[in-house]
Short mmCIF file of C-alpha atoms and ligand atoms in Angstrom, two decimals:
data_model
loop_
_atom_site.label_atom_id
_atom_site.label_comp_id
_atom_site.label_asym_id
_atom_site.label_seq_id
_atom_site.Cartn_x
_atom_site.Cartn_y
_atom_site.Cartn_z
CA UNK A 1 0.00 0.00 0.00
CA UNK A 2 1.43 3.48 -0.83
CA UNK A 3 2.50 5.44 2.24
CA UNK A 4 -0.02 8.20 1.55
CA UNK A 5 -2.93 5.76 2.05
CA UNK A 6 -1.59 4.14 5.17
CA UNK A 7 -3.13 4.78 8.59
CA UNK A 8 -0.98 5.96 11.50
CA UNK A 9 -0.04 4.05 14.61
CA UNK A 10 1.79 5.97 17.32
CA UNK A 11 2.87 5.33 20.88
CA UNK A 12 2.20 7.81 23.68
CA UNK A 13 4.46 7.03 26.65
CA UNK A 14 2.38 8.60 29.39
CA UNK A 15 -1.14 9.86 30.15
CA UNK A 16 0.48 13.27 30.79
CA UNK A 17 1.29 13.48 27.05
CA UNK A 18 -2.10 12.29 25.83
CA UNK A 19 -3.25 15.84 24.98
CA UNK A 20 -0.31 16.17 22.56
CA UNK A 21 -1.49 13.19 20.49
CA UNK A 22 -5.21 12.79 20.80
CA UNK A 23 -6.49 14.99 17.95
CA UNK A 24 -5.34 12.76 15.14
CA UNK A 25 -6.56 9.35 16.25
CA UNK A 26 -9.80 7.40 16.21
CA UNK A 27 -8.83 4.40 18.32
CA UNK A 28 -6.97 4.49 21.65
CA UNK A 29 -5.38 1.28 22.88
CA UNK A 30 -4.80 1.62 26.63
CA UNK A 31 -2.03 -0.53 28.08
CA UNK A 32 -1.10 -1.29 31.66
CA UNK A 33 0.75 -4.60 31.39
CA UNK A 34 1.51 -4.75 35.15
CA UNK A 35 -1.31 -5.36 35.91
CA UNK A 36 -4.55 -3.49 35.29
CA UNK A 37 -5.15 -4.20 31.61
CA UNK A 38 -3.91 -7.80 31.94
CA UNK A 39 -6.44 -8.26 34.77
CA UNK A 40 -9.24 -6.70 32.70
CA UNK A 41 -8.50 -8.99 29.74
CA UNK A 42 -8.35 -12.01 32.08
CA UNK A 43 -11.69 -11.08 33.66
CA UNK A 44 -13.61 -10.70 30.41
CA UNK A 45 -12.01 -13.86 29.01
CA UNK A 46 -13.15 -15.81 32.08
CA UNK A 47 -16.76 -14.69 31.98
CA UNK A 48 -17.05 -11.34 33.79
CA UNK A 49 -19.84 -9.55 31.93
CA UNK A 50 -18.44 -6.03 32.24
CA UNK A 51 -15.94 -3.98 34.21
CA UNK A 52 -16.56 -0.38 35.25
CA UNK A 53 -13.18 1.39 35.39
CA UNK A 54 -13.16 4.30 37.84
CA UNK A 55 -10.31 6.58 38.80
CA UNK A 56 -11.05 7.06 42.52
CA UNK A 57 -11.46 4.77 45.51
CA UNK A 58 -14.62 6.70 46.48
CA UNK A 59 -16.26 5.87 43.15
CA UNK A 60 -15.36 2.19 43.56
CA UNK A 61 -16.82 2.28 47.09
CA UNK A 62 -20.09 3.72 45.78
CA UNK A 63 -20.45 0.78 43.41
CA UNK A 64 -19.55 -1.57 46.26
CA UNK A 65 -22.30 0.01 48.39
CA UNK A 66 -24.73 -0.64 45.54
CA UNK A 67 -23.85 -4.35 45.81
CA UNK A 68 -21.38 -4.71 42.94
CA UNK A 69 -18.16 -6.66 43.42
CA UNK A 70 -15.50 -3.95 43.58
CA UNK A 71 -11.73 -4.12 43.21
CA UNK A 72 -9.29 -1.45 44.30
CA UNK A 73 -5.50 -1.24 44.09
CA UNK A 74 -3.07 1.47 45.15
CA UNK A 75 0.73 1.15 45.11
CA UNK A 76 0.31 -2.50 44.09
CA UNK A 77 -1.72 -3.38 47.21
CA UNK A 78 -5.39 -4.20 47.75
CA UNK A 79 -7.10 -1.18 49.29
CA UNK A 80 -8.57 -1.88 52.73
CA UNK A 81 -12.25 -2.74 52.62
CA UNK A 82 -12.13 -4.26 49.13
CA UNK A 83 -12.14 -7.97 48.35
CA UNK A 84 -9.57 -7.82 45.63
CA UNK A 85 -7.14 -5.54 43.85
CA UNK A 86 -5.89 -6.08 40.33
CA UNK A 87 -4.33 -9.49 40.37
CA UNK A 88 -5.37 -11.15 37.09
CA UNK A 89 -6.00 -14.38 39.04
CA UNK A 90 -8.63 -12.63 41.17
CA UNK A 91 -10.45 -11.69 37.96
CA UNK A 92 -10.62 -15.37 36.94
CA UNK A 93 -12.72 -16.23 39.99
CA UNK A 94 -15.72 -18.31 38.76
CA UNK A 95 -17.94 -16.47 41.27
CA UNK A 96 -17.56 -13.33 39.15
CA UNK A 97 -18.97 -15.00 36.01
CA UNK A 98 -21.80 -12.97 34.46
CA UNK A 99 -21.25 -10.08 36.89
CA UNK A 100 -20.37 -6.42 36.54
CA UNK A 101 -17.28 -5.48 38.55
CA UNK A 102 -16.06 -1.99 39.49
CA UNK A 103 -12.30 -1.42 39.36
CA UNK A 104 -9.93 1.34 40.37
CA UNK A 105 -6.14 1.12 40.05
CA UNK A 106 -3.21 3.50 40.49
CA UNK A 107 -2.59 4.13 36.80
CA UNK A 108 -4.55 1.87 34.46
CA UNK A 109 -8.08 3.02 35.18
CA UNK A 110 -6.90 6.63 35.20
CA UNK A 111 -5.45 6.18 31.69
CA UNK A 112 -8.74 4.64 30.52
CA UNK A 113 -10.62 7.64 31.85
CA UNK A 114 -8.23 10.07 30.15
CA UNK A 115 -8.64 8.26 26.80
CA UNK A 116 -12.42 8.06 27.07
CA UNK A 117 -12.95 11.08 24.79
CA UNK A 118 -11.57 9.04 21.89
CA UNK A 119 -14.23 7.60 19.50
CA UNK A 120 -13.13 4.07 20.42
CA UNK A 121 -11.12 2.78 23.40
CA UNK A 122 -9.82 -0.79 23.51
CA UNK A 123 -7.69 -2.51 26.12
CA UNK A 124 -4.33 -4.05 25.30
CA UNK A 125 -1.89 -6.27 27.13
CA UNK A 126 0.73 -8.83 26.20
CA UNK A 127 -1.87 -11.45 27.08
CA UNK A 128 -4.22 -10.47 24.21
CA UNK A 129 -1.68 -9.01 21.80
CA UNK A 130 -2.24 -11.23 18.75
CA UNK A 131 -6.03 -11.00 18.86
CA UNK A 132 -5.84 -7.25 19.42
CA UNK A 133 -3.42 -6.71 16.52
CA UNK A 134 -5.55 -8.84 14.19
CA UNK A 135 -8.59 -6.71 15.06
CA UNK A 136 -6.70 -3.40 14.71
CA UNK A 137 -5.39 -4.40 11.28
CA UNK A 138 -8.99 -4.91 10.11
CA UNK A 139 -10.01 -1.38 11.17
CA UNK A 140 -9.28 1.42 8.74
CA UNK A 141 -8.44 3.84 11.56
CA UNK A 142 -5.55 5.80 13.08
CA UNK A 143 -4.43 4.11 16.28
CA UNK A 144 -2.86 5.69 19.34
CA UNK A 145 -1.34 3.34 21.90
CA UNK A 146 -1.49 4.94 25.33
CA UNK A 147 0.90 3.55 27.95
CA UNK A 148 -0.44 3.98 31.48
CA UNK A 149 3.09 4.28 32.88
CA UNK A 150 3.59 4.87 36.58
CA UNK A 151 2.17 8.11 37.98
CA UNK A 152 2.62 9.85 34.63
CA UNK A 153 6.18 8.55 34.23
CA UNK A 154 7.49 6.32 31.44
CA UNK A 155 7.62 2.61 32.16
CA UNK A 156 9.32 -0.23 30.35
CA UNK A 157 6.66 -2.95 30.37
CA UNK A 158 3.96 -0.84 28.70
CA UNK A 159 6.51 0.44 26.18
CA UNK A 160 7.52 -3.12 25.25
CA UNK A 161 3.90 -4.07 24.63
CA UNK A 162 3.15 -0.82 22.75
CA UNK A 163 6.22 -1.29 20.54
CA UNK A 164 5.21 -4.86 19.70
CA UNK A 165 1.72 -3.71 18.70
CA UNK A 166 3.14 -0.89 16.56
CA UNK A 167 5.59 -3.30 14.90
CA UNK A 168 2.80 -5.78 14.08
CA UNK A 169 0.57 -3.08 12.58
CA UNK A 170 3.41 -1.62 10.49
CA UNK A 171 4.27 -5.16 9.31
CA UNK A 172 0.72 -5.49 7.99
CA UNK A 173 1.67 -2.76 5.47
CA UNK A 174 -1.49 -0.82 6.34
CA UNK A 175 0.11 1.45 8.95
CA UNK A 176 3.00 3.88 9.22
CA UNK A 177 4.52 5.72 12.17
CA UNK A 178 6.04 9.21 12.31
CA UNK A 179 6.76 9.86 15.96
CA UNK A 180 10.12 9.16 17.64
CA UNK A 181 8.23 7.67 20.59
CA UNK A 182 6.94 4.93 18.29
CA UNK A 183 10.39 4.25 16.83
CA UNK A 184 11.86 4.06 20.36
CA UNK A 185 9.06 1.73 21.54
CA UNK A 186 9.68 -0.59 18.59
CA UNK A 187 13.42 -0.81 19.31
CA UNK A 188 12.87 -1.43 23.03
CA UNK A 189 10.30 -4.07 22.25
CA UNK A 190 12.58 -5.86 19.79
CA UNK A 191 15.42 -5.87 22.35
CA UNK A 192 13.13 -7.37 24.97
CA UNK A 193 11.35 -9.90 22.75
CA UNK A 194 13.53 -12.95 23.44
CA UNK A 195 13.13 -12.75 27.22
CA UNK A 196 10.78 -10.07 28.46
CA UNK A 197 10.95 -11.41 32.00
CA UNK A 198 14.71 -10.96 32.37
CA UNK A 199 14.70 -7.71 30.35
CA UNK A 200 12.38 -6.26 32.97
CA UNK A 201 14.30 -7.61 35.94
CA UNK A 202 15.47 -4.21 37.11
CA UNK A 203 12.34 -2.29 36.10
CA UNK A 204 10.66 -0.26 38.80
CA UNK A 205 7.22 -1.89 38.90
CA UNK A 206 8.64 -5.41 38.61
CA UNK A 207 10.75 -4.64 41.71
CA UNK A 208 7.71 -3.15 43.46
CA UNK A 209 5.59 -6.25 42.74
CA UNK A 210 8.43 -8.60 43.72
CA UNK A 211 8.61 -6.97 47.14
CA UNK A 212 4.88 -7.67 47.47
CA UNK A 213 5.40 -11.35 46.54
CA UNK A 214 3.46 -10.92 43.31
CA UNK A 215 5.86 -12.76 41.01
CA UNK A 216 3.16 -15.17 39.79
CA UNK A 217 1.10 -12.20 38.63
CA UNK A 218 4.12 -10.80 36.82
CA UNK A 219 4.75 -14.13 35.06
CA UNK A 220 1.13 -14.28 33.94
CA UNK A 221 1.13 -10.69 32.69
CA UNK A 222 4.38 -11.10 30.75
CA UNK A 223 3.31 -14.29 28.97
CA UNK A 224 1.87 -13.37 25.58
CA UNK A 225 -1.39 -14.63 24.14
CA UNK A 226 -3.12 -16.51 26.92
CA UNK A 227 -6.45 -14.86 25.98
CA UNK A 228 -8.29 -13.59 22.92
CA UNK A 229 -10.68 -11.17 24.67
CA UNK A 230 -10.49 -7.59 23.43
CA UNK A 231 -12.19 -5.32 25.98
CA UNK A 232 -13.67 -2.06 24.66
CA UNK A 233 -15.31 0.86 26.36
CA UNK A 234 -19.04 1.28 25.85
CA UNK A 235 -21.09 3.68 27.99
CA UNK A 236 -18.38 3.75 30.66
CA UNK A 237 -18.12 -0.03 30.90
CA UNK A 238 -15.56 -2.43 29.49
CA UNK A 239 -17.09 -5.29 27.57
CA UNK A 240 -15.81 -7.99 25.28
CA UNK A 241 -15.69 -7.01 21.62
CA UNK A 242 -17.35 -9.45 19.22
CA UNK A 243 -14.42 -10.57 17.10
CA UNK A 244 -13.53 -14.00 15.91
CA UNK A 245 -9.78 -14.30 16.14
CA UNK A 246 -8.22 -16.84 13.83
CA UNK A 247 -4.96 -17.77 15.53
CA UNK A 248 -2.07 -16.66 13.38
CA UNK A 249 0.78 -14.97 15.18
CA UNK A 250 1.05 -11.31 14.25
CA UNK A 251 3.09 -9.93 17.10
C1 MLT B 1 -1.89 0.25 37.98
O1 MLT B 1 -2.99 0.44 37.48
O2 MLT B 1 -1.19 1.17 38.36
C2 MLT B 1 -1.25 -1.11 38.13
O3 MLT B 1 -2.07 -2.08 37.65
C3 MLT B 1 -0.64 -1.30 39.48
C4 MLT B 1 -0.47 -2.73 39.96
O4 MLT B 1 0.19 -3.55 39.35
O5 MLT B 1 -1.00 -3.08 41.01
#
């Protein structure tokens, strides 16, 4: 396809830079590999009907008071008074099947809220990367990949995932990238590809989660393609997109 007809895919490293990118894109892919978006993908894959992402603990508590299962995480820990935080394994609980769950996390749900003025918001993680890329390639739309980062700072794990998505879309020959952030994300992702786990050994959130004994969560989140669910935002709730993914590795 000639370059002039290609759609754009770009990586935004932090929610604090979202305003610099947002005008030119129709789809936002929000990523928080460790662990919010991996947990959301796991939940919808395992039968949760919908997830309401909220940015504050108070909002999550309101839903809890209305009788909804509610999850809250801050600094990697479960917030007091809530049954679970954002461990992906908690979102696989069979008791949550068919239910609507409210969720607030330090960075991930905040990034989703920031991106919610985009015509379409979908959720990405390493765990759903091939299905997500296959769906994105079928859309004739400009795609912005928003990394949730850590408190508005750059982080490695989201960048690795974002770079892999950008690489896969550009490989499809339907997308091009102009921004240096996208080029950097692609290079980081390629360097990490062979062993993401060891590449991230020294990364800040991996260290934070290790201290909290959450290594199993990290292993789950860094293992690509365990699910095919693609969550998307509809009326403030995340639901599973209807898309039949035919397994063929793109990422
Ligand atoms: C977040 O949203 O900041 C993360 O998911 C934090 C975590 O891993 O607990």
